[in-house]
PDB file of C-alpha atoms and ligand atoms in Angstrom:
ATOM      1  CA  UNK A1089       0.953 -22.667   6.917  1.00  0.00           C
ATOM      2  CA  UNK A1090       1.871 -22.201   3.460  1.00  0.00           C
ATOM      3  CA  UNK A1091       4.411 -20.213   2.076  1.00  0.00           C
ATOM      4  CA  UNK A1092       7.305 -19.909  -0.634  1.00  0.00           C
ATOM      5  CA  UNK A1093      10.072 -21.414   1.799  1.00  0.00           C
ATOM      6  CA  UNK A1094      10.392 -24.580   1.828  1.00  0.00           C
ATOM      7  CA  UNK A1095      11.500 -26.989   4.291  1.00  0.00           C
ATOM      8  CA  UNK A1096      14.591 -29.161   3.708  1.00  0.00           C
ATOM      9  CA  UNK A1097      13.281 -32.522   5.509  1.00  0.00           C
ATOM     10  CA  UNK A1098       9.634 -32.203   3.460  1.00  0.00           C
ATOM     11  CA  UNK A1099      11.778 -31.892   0.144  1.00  0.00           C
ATOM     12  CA  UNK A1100      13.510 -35.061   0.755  1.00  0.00           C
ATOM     13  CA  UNK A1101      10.595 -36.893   1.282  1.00  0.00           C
ATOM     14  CA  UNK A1102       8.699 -35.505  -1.656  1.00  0.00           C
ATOM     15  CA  UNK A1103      11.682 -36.303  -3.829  1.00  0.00           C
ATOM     16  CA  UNK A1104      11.826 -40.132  -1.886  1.00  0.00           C
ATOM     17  CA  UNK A1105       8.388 -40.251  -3.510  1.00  0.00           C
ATOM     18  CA  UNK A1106       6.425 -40.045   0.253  1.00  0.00           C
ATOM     19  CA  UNK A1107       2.879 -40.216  -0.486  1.00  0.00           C
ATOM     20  CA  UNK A1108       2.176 -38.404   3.599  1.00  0.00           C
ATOM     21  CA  UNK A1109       4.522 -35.986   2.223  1.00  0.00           C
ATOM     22  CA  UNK A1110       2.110 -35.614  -1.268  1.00  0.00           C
ATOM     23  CA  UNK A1111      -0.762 -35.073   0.179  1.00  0.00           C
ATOM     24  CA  UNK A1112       0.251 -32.747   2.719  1.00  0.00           C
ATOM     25  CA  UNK A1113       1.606 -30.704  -0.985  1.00  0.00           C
ATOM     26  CA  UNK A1114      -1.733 -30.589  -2.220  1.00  0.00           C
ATOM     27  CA  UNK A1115      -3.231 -29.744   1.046  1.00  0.00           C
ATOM     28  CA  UNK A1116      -0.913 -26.700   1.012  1.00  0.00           C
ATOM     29  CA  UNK A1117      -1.060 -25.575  -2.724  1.00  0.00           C
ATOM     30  CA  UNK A1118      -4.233 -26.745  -4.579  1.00  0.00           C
ATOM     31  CA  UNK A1119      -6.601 -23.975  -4.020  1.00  0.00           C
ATOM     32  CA  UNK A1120      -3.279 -21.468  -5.276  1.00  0.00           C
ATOM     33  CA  UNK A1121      -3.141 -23.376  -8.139  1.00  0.00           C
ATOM     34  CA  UNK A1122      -6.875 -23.654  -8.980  1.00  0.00           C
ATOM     35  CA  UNK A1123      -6.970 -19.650  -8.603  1.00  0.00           C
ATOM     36  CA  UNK A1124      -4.333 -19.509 -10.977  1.00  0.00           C
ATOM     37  CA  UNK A1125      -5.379 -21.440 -13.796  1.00  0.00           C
ATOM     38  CA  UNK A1126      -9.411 -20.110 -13.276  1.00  0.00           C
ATOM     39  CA  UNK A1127      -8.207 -16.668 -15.378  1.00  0.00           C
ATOM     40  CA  UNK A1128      -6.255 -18.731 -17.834  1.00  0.00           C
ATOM     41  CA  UNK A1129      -8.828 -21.370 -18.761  1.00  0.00           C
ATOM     42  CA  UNK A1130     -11.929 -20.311 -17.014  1.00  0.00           C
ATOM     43  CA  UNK A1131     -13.859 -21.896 -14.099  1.00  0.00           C
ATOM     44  CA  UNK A1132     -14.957 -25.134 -15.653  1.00  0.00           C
ATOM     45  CA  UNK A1133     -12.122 -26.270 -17.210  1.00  0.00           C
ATOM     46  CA  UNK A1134      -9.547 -24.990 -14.017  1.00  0.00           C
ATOM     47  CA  UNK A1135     -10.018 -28.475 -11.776  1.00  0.00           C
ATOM     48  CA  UNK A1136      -9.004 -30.611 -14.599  1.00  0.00           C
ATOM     49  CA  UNK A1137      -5.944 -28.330 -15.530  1.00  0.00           C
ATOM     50  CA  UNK A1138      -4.700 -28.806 -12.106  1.00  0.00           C
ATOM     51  CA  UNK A1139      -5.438 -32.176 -12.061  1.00  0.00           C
ATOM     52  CA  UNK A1140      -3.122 -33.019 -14.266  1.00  0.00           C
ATOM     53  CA  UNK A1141      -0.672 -30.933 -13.343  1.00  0.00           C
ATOM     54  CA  UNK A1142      -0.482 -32.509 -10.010  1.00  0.00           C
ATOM     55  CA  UNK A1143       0.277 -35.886 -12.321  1.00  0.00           C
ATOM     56  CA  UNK A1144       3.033 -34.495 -13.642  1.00  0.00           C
ATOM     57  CA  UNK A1145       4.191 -33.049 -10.987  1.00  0.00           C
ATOM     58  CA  UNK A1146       3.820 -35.982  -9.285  1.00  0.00           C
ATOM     59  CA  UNK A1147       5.931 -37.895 -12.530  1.00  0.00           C
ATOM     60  CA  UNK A1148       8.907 -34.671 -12.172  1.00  0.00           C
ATOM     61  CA  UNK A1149       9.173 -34.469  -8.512  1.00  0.00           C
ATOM     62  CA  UNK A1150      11.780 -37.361  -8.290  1.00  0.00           C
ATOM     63  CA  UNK A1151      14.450 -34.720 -10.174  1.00  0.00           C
ATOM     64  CA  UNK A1152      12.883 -31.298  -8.691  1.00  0.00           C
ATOM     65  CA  UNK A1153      16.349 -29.704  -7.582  1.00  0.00           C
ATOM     66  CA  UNK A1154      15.105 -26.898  -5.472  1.00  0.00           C
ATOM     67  CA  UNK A1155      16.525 -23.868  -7.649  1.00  0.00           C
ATOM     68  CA  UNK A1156      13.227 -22.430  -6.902  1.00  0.00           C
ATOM     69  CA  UNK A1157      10.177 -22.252  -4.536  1.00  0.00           C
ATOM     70  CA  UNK A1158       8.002 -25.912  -5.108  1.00  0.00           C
ATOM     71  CA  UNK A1159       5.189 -23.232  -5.716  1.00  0.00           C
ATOM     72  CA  UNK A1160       6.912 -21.747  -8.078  1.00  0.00           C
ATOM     73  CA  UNK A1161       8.256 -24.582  -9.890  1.00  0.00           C
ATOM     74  CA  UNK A1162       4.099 -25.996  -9.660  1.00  0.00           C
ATOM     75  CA  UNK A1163       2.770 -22.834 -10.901  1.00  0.00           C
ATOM     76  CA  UNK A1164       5.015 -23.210 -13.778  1.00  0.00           C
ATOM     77  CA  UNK A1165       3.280 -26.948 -14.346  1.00  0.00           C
ATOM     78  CA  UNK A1166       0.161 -25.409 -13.968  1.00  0.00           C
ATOM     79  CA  UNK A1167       0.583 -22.651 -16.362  1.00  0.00           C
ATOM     80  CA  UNK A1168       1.887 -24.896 -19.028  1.00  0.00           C
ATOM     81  CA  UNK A1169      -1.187 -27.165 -18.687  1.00  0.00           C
ATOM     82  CA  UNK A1170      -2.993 -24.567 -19.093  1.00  0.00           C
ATOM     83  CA  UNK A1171      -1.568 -23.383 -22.181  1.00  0.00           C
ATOM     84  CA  UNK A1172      -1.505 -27.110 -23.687  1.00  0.00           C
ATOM     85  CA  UNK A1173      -5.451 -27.331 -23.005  1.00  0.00           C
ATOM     86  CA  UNK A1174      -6.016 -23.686 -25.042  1.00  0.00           C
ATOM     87  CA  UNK A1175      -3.806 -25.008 -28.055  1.00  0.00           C
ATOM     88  CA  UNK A1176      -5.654 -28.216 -27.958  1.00  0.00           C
ATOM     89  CA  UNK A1177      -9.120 -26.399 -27.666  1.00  0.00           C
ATOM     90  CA  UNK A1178      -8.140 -24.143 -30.207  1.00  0.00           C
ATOM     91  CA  UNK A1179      -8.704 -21.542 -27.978  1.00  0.00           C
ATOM     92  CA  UNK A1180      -7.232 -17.927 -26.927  1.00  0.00           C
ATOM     93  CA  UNK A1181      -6.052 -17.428 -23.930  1.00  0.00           C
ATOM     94  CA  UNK A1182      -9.039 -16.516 -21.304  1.00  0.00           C
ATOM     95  CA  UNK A1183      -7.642 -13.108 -19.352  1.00  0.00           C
ATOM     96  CA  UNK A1184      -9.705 -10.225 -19.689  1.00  0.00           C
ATOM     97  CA  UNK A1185      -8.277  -6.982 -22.084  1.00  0.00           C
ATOM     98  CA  UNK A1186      -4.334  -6.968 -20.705  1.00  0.00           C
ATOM     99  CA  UNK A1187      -5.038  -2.927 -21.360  1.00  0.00           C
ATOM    100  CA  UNK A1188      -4.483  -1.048 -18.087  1.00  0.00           C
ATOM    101  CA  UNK A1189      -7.839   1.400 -17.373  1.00  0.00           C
ATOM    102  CA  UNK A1190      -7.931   4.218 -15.376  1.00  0.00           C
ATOM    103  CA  UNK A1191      -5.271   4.959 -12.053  1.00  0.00           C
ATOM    104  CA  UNK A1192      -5.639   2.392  -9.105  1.00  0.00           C
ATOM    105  CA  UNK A1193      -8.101   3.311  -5.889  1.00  0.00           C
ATOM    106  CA  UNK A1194      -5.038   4.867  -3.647  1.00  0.00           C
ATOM    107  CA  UNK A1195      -5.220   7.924  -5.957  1.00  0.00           C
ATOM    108  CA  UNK A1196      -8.034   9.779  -4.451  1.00  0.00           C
ATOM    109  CA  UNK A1197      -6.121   9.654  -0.935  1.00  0.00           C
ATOM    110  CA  UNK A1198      -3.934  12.413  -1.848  1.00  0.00           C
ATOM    111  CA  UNK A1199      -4.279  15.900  -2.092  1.00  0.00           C
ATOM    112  CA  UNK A1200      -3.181  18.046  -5.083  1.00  0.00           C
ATOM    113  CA  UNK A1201       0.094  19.149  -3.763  1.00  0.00           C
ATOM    114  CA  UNK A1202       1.021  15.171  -3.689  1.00  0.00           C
ATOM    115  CA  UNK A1203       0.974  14.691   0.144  1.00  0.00           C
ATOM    116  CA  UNK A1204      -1.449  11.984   1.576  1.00  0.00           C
ATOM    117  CA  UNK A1205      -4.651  13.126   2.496  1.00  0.00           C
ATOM    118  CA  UNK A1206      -5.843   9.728   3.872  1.00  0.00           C
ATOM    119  CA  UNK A1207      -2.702   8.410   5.055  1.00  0.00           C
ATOM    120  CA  UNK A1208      -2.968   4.577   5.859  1.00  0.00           C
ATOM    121  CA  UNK A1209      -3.424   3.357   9.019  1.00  0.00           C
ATOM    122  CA  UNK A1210      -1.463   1.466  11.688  1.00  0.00           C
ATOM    123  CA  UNK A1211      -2.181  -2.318  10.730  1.00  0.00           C
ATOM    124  CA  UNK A1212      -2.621  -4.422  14.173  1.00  0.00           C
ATOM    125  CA  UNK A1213      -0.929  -7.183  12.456  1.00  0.00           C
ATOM    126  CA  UNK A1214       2.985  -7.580  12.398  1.00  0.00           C
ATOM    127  CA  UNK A1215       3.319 -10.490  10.578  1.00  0.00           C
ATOM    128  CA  UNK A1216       1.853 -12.306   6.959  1.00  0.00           C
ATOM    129  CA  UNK A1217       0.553 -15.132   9.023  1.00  0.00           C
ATOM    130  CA  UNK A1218      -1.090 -12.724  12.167  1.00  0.00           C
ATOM    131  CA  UNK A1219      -2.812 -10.964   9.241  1.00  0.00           C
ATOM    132  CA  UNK A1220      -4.521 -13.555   8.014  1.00  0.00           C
ATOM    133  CA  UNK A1221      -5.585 -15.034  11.498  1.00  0.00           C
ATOM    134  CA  UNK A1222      -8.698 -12.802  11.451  1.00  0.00           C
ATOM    135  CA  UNK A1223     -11.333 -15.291   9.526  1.00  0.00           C
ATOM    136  CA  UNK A1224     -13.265 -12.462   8.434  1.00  0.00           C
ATOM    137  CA  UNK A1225     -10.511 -10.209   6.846  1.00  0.00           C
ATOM    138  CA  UNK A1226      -9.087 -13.485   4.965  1.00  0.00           C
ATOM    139  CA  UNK A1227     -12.960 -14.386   3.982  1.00  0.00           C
ATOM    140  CA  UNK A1228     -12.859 -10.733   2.621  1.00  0.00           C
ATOM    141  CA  UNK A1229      -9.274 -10.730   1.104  1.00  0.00           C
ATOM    142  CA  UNK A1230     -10.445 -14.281  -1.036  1.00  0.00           C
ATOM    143  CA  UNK A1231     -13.597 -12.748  -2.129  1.00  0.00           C
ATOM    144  CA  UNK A1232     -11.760  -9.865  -3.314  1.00  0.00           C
ATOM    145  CA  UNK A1233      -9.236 -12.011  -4.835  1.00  0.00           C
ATOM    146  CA  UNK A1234     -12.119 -13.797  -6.952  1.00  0.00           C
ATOM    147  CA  UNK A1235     -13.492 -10.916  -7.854  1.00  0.00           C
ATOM    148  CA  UNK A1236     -11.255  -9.021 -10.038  1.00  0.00           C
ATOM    149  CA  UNK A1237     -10.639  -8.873 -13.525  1.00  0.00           C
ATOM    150  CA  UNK A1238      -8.968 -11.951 -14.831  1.00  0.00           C
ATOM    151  CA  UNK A1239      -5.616 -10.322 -16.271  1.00  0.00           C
ATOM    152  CA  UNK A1240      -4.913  -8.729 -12.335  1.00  0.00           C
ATOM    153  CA  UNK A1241      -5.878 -11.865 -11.121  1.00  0.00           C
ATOM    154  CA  UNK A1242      -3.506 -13.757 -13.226  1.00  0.00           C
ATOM    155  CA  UNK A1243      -0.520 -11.451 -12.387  1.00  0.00           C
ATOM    156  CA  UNK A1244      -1.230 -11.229  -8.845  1.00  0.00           C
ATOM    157  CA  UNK A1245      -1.221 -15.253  -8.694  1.00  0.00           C
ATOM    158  CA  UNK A1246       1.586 -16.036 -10.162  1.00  0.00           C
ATOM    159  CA  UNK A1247       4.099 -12.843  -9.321  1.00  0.00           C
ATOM    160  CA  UNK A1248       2.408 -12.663  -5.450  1.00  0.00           C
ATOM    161  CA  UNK A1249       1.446 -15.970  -4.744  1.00  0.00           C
ATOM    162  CA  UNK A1250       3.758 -18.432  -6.416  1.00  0.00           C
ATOM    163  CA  UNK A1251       6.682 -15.676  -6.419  1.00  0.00           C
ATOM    164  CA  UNK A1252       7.625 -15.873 -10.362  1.00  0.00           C
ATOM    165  CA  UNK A1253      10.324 -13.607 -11.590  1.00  0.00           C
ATOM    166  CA  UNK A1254       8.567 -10.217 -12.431  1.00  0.00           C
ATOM    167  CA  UNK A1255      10.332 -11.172 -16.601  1.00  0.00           C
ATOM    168  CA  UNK A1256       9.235 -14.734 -16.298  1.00  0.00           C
ATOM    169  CA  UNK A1257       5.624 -13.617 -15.340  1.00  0.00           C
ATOM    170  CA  UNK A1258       5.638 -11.182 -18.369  1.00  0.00           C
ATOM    171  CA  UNK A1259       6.636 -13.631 -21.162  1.00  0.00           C
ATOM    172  CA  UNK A1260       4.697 -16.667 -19.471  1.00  0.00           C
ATOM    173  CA  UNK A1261       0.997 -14.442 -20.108  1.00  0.00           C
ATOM    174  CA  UNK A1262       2.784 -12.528 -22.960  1.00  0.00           C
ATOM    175  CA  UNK A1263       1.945  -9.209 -21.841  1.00  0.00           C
ATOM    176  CA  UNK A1264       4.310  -6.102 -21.630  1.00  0.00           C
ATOM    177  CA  UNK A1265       6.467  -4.864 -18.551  1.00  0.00           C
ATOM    178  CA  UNK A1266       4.399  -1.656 -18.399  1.00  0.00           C
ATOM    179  CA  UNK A1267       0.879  -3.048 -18.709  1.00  0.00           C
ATOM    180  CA  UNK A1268       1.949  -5.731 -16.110  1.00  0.00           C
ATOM    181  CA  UNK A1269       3.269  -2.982 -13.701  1.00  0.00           C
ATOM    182  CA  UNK A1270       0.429  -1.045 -13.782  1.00  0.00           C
ATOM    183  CA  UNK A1271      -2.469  -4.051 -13.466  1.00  0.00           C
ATOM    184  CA  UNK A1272      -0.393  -5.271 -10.580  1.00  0.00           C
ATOM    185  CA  UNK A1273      -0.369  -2.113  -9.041  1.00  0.00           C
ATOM    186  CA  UNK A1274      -4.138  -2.059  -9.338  1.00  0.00           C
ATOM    187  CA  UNK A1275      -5.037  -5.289  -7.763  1.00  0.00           C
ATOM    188  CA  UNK A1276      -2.382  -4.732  -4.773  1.00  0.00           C
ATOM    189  CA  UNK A1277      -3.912  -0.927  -4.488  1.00  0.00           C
ATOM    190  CA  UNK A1278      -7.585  -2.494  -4.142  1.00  0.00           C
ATOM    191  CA  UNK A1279      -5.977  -5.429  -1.392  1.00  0.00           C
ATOM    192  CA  UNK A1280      -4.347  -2.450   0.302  1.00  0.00           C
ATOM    193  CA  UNK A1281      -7.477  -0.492   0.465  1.00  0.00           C
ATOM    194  CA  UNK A1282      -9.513  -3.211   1.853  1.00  0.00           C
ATOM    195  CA  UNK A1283      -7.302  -4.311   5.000  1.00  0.00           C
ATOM    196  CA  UNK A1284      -6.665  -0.198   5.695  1.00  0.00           C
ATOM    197  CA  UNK A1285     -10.368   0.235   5.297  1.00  0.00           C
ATOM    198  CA  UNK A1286     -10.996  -2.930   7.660  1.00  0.00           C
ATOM    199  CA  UNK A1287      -7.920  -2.108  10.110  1.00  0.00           C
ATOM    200  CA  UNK A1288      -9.969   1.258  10.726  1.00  0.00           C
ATOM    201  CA  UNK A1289     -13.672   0.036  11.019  1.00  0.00           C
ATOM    202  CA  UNK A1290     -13.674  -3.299  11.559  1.00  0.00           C
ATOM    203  CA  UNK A1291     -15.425  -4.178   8.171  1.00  0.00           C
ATOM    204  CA  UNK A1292     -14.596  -4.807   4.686  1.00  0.00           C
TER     205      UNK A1292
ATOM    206  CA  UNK B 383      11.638  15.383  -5.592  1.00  0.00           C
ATOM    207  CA  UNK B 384       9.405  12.117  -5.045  1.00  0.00           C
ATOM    208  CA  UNK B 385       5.813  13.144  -3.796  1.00  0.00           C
ATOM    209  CA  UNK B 386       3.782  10.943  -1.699  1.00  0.00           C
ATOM    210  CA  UNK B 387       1.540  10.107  -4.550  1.00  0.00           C
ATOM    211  CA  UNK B 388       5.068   8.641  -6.538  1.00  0.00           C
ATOM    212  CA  UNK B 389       5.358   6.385  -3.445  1.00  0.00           C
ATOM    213  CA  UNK B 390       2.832   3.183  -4.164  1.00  0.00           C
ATOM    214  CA  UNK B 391       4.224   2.392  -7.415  1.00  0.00           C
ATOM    215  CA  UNK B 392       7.697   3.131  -6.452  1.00  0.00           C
ATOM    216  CA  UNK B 393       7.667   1.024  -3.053  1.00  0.00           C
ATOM    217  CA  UNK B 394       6.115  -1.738  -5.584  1.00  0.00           C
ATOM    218  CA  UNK B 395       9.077  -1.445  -8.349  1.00  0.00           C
ATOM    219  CA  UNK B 396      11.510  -1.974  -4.913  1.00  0.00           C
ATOM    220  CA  UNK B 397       9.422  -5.012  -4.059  1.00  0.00           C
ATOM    221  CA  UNK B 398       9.728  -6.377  -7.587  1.00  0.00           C
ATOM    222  CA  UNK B 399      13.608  -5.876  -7.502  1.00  0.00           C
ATOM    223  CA  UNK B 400      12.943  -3.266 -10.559  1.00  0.00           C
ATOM    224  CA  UNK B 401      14.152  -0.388  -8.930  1.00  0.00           C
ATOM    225  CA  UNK B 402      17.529   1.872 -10.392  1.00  0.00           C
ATOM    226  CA  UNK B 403      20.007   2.588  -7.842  1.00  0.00           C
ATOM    227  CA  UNK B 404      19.091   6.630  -8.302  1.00  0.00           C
ATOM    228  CA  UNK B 405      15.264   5.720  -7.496  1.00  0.00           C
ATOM    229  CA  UNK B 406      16.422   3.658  -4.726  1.00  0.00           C
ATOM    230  CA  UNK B 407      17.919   6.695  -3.448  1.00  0.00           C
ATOM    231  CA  UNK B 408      15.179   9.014  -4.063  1.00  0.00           C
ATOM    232  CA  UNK B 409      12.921   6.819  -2.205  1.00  0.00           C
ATOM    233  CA  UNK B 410      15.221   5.701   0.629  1.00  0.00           C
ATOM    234  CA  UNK B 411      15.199   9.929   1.165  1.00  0.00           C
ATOM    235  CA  UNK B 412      11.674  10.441   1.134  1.00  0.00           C
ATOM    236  CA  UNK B 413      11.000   7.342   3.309  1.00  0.00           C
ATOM    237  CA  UNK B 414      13.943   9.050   5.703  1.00  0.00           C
ATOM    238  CA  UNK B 415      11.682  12.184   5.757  1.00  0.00           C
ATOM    239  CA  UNK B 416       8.292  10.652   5.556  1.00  0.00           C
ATOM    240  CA  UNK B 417       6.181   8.448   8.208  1.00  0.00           C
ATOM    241  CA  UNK B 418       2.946   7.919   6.371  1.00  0.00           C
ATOM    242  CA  UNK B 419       5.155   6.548   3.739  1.00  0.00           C
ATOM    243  CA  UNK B 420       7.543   4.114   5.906  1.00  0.00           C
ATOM    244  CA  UNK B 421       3.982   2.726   7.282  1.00  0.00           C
ATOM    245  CA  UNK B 422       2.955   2.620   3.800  1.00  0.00           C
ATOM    246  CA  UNK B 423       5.940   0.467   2.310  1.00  0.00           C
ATOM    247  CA  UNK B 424       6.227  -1.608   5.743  1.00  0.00           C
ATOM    248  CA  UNK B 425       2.317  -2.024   5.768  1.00  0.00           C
ATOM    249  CA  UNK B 426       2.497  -3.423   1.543  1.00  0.00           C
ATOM    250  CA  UNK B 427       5.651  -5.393   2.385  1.00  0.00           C
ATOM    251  CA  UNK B 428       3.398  -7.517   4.903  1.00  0.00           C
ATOM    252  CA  UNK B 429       0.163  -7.828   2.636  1.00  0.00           C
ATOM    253  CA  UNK B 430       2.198  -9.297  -0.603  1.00  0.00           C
ATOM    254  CA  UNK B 431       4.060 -11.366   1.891  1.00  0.00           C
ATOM    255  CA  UNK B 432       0.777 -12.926   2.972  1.00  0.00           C
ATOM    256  CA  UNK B 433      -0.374 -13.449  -0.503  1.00  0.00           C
ATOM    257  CA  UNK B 434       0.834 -16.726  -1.185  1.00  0.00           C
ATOM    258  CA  UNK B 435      -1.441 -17.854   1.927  1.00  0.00           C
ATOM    259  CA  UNK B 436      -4.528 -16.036   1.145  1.00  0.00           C
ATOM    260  CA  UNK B 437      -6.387 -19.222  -0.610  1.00  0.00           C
ATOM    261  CA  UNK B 438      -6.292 -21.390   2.323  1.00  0.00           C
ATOM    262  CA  UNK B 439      -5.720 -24.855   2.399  1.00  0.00           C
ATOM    263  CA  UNK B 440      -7.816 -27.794   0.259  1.00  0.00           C
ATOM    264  CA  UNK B 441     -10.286 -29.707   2.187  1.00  0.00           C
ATOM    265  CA  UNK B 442     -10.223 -33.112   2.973  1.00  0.00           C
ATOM    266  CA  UNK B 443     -12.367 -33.962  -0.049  1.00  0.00           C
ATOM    267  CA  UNK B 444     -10.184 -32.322  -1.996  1.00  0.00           C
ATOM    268  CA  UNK B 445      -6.660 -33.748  -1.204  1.00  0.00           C
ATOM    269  CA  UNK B 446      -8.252 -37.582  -1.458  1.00  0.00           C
ATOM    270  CA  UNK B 447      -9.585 -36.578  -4.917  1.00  0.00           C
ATOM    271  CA  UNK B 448      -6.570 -35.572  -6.550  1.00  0.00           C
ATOM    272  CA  UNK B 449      -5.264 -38.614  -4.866  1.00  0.00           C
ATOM    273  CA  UNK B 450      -7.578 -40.536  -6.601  1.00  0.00           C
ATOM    274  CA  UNK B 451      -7.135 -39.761  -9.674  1.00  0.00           C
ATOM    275  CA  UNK B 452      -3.790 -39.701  -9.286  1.00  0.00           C
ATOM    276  CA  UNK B 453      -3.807 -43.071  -8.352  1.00  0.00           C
ATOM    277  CA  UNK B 454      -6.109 -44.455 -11.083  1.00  0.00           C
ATOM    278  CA  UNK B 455      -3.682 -42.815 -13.261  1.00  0.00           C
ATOM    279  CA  UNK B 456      -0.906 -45.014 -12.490  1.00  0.00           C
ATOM    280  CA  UNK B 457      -2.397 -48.372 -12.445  1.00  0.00           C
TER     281      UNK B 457
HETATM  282 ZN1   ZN C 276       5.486  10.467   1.820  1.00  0.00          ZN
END
């Protein structure tokens, strides 16, 4: 399973230049990185960003010192690709308006006086991982994930999925603390919505 | 006094590590009074921490063709 702690043993190998221990990198963290370039650059150019990034990564890993997450410190390759291919493309960056629209889907589920009126309900899961182990809420989770506006997308990648500092996350997609706050809080309301809506009926 | 509707984005600011001590407070007191919220926070806490697995993992195909490339690259 994938996540952002990484395991001391698997570092030394990847840093001994283990090509088993490569491959099982990009088993774990390809598709991440693909999702997080695809707002950035678009869909067609998104393979070939990460691509190269795994290069360099590949080049770098030799002197990677652990002071963060390898996601994090991949993301961070990624994203800088990314940027390098715009420049060179004479291009603007891809994401969607990084205006905030209207309030998040959790507002109609409380009443005037401010007290739920749809309170959430009790998840089965107790655990990231046993949340996930239902195929059909992760098959609706990704398709969610694809499907919203670049500029949440791009937030929600690299401040939920590769863990980025919250700052880091802001300057790297040069967009302000309050826009960023209140586009992240619209793509975790809608991922919210959709497991309470499939914890109570099964569906999605 | 923190309303059930201020919960979301405060429980997210926590998260984040962006929350004032004061707010910390005024949350920490309405969570003390407030089930639907503690379910809320613990419930969020658990879906961001499965974020970072949501994509899956690449395919065969798609390991060996990094590889590839990868390879080609250095010779
Ligand atoms: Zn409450």
């Amino acid at each position: 399973m994938t996540s952002l702690h990484d395991n001391a043993s698997e570092l030394a190998q990847l840093r001994n230049g283990d090509e088993a221990a490569f491959a099982r990198l990009v088993r774990a963290h390809h598709r991440a990185l693909l999702a997080l370039a695809r707002p950035i650059v678009g869909e067609s150019e998104a393979a070939e960003v990460v691509q190269i990034a795994w290069i360099k990564a590949h080049a770098a890993l030799k002197d990677f010192e652990g002071r963060s997450a390898l996601r994090t410190w991949l993301s961070r390759i990624v994203i800088n690709e990314a940027r390098m291919m715009l420049r060179q493309r004479k291009r603007e960056v891809f994401l969607e308006d990084m205006q905030a629209e209207a309030p998040g889907p959790l507002v109609d589920r409380f009443r005037s006086d401010g007290h739920w009126s749809v309170p959430p309900v009790n998840w089965h899961a107790d655990s990231p991982d046993s949340l996930l182990t239902r195929e059909e809420l992760a098959d609706c989770l990704a398709a969610l994930l694809d499907s919203l506006p670049s500029n949440q997308r791009a937030l929600l990648e690299l401040r939920d999925s590769d863990g980025m500092p919250f700052d880091e996350v802001c300057n790297m997609l040069g967009v302000s603390a309050s826009n960023a706050r209140v586009l992240l809080h619209r793509a975790r309301s809608r991922l919210f919505a959709l497991v309470d809506h499939f914890e109570e009926t099964g569906e999605c | 006094m923190l309303k059930c509707r201020d919960v979301p984005a405060e429980a997210e600011a926590l998260l984040d590590g962006e929350l004032s001590l004061g707010r910390r407070v005024a949350l920490r007191f309405h969570l003390f009074m407030c089930g639907n919220c503690r379910r809320y926070l613990g419930q969020l806490r658990l879906l961001l921490g499965a974020v970072p697995q949501m994509h899956g993992q690449a395919s065969d195909e798609e390991v060996d063709q990094v590889l590839k490339r990868l390879h080609d690259h250095s010779h």
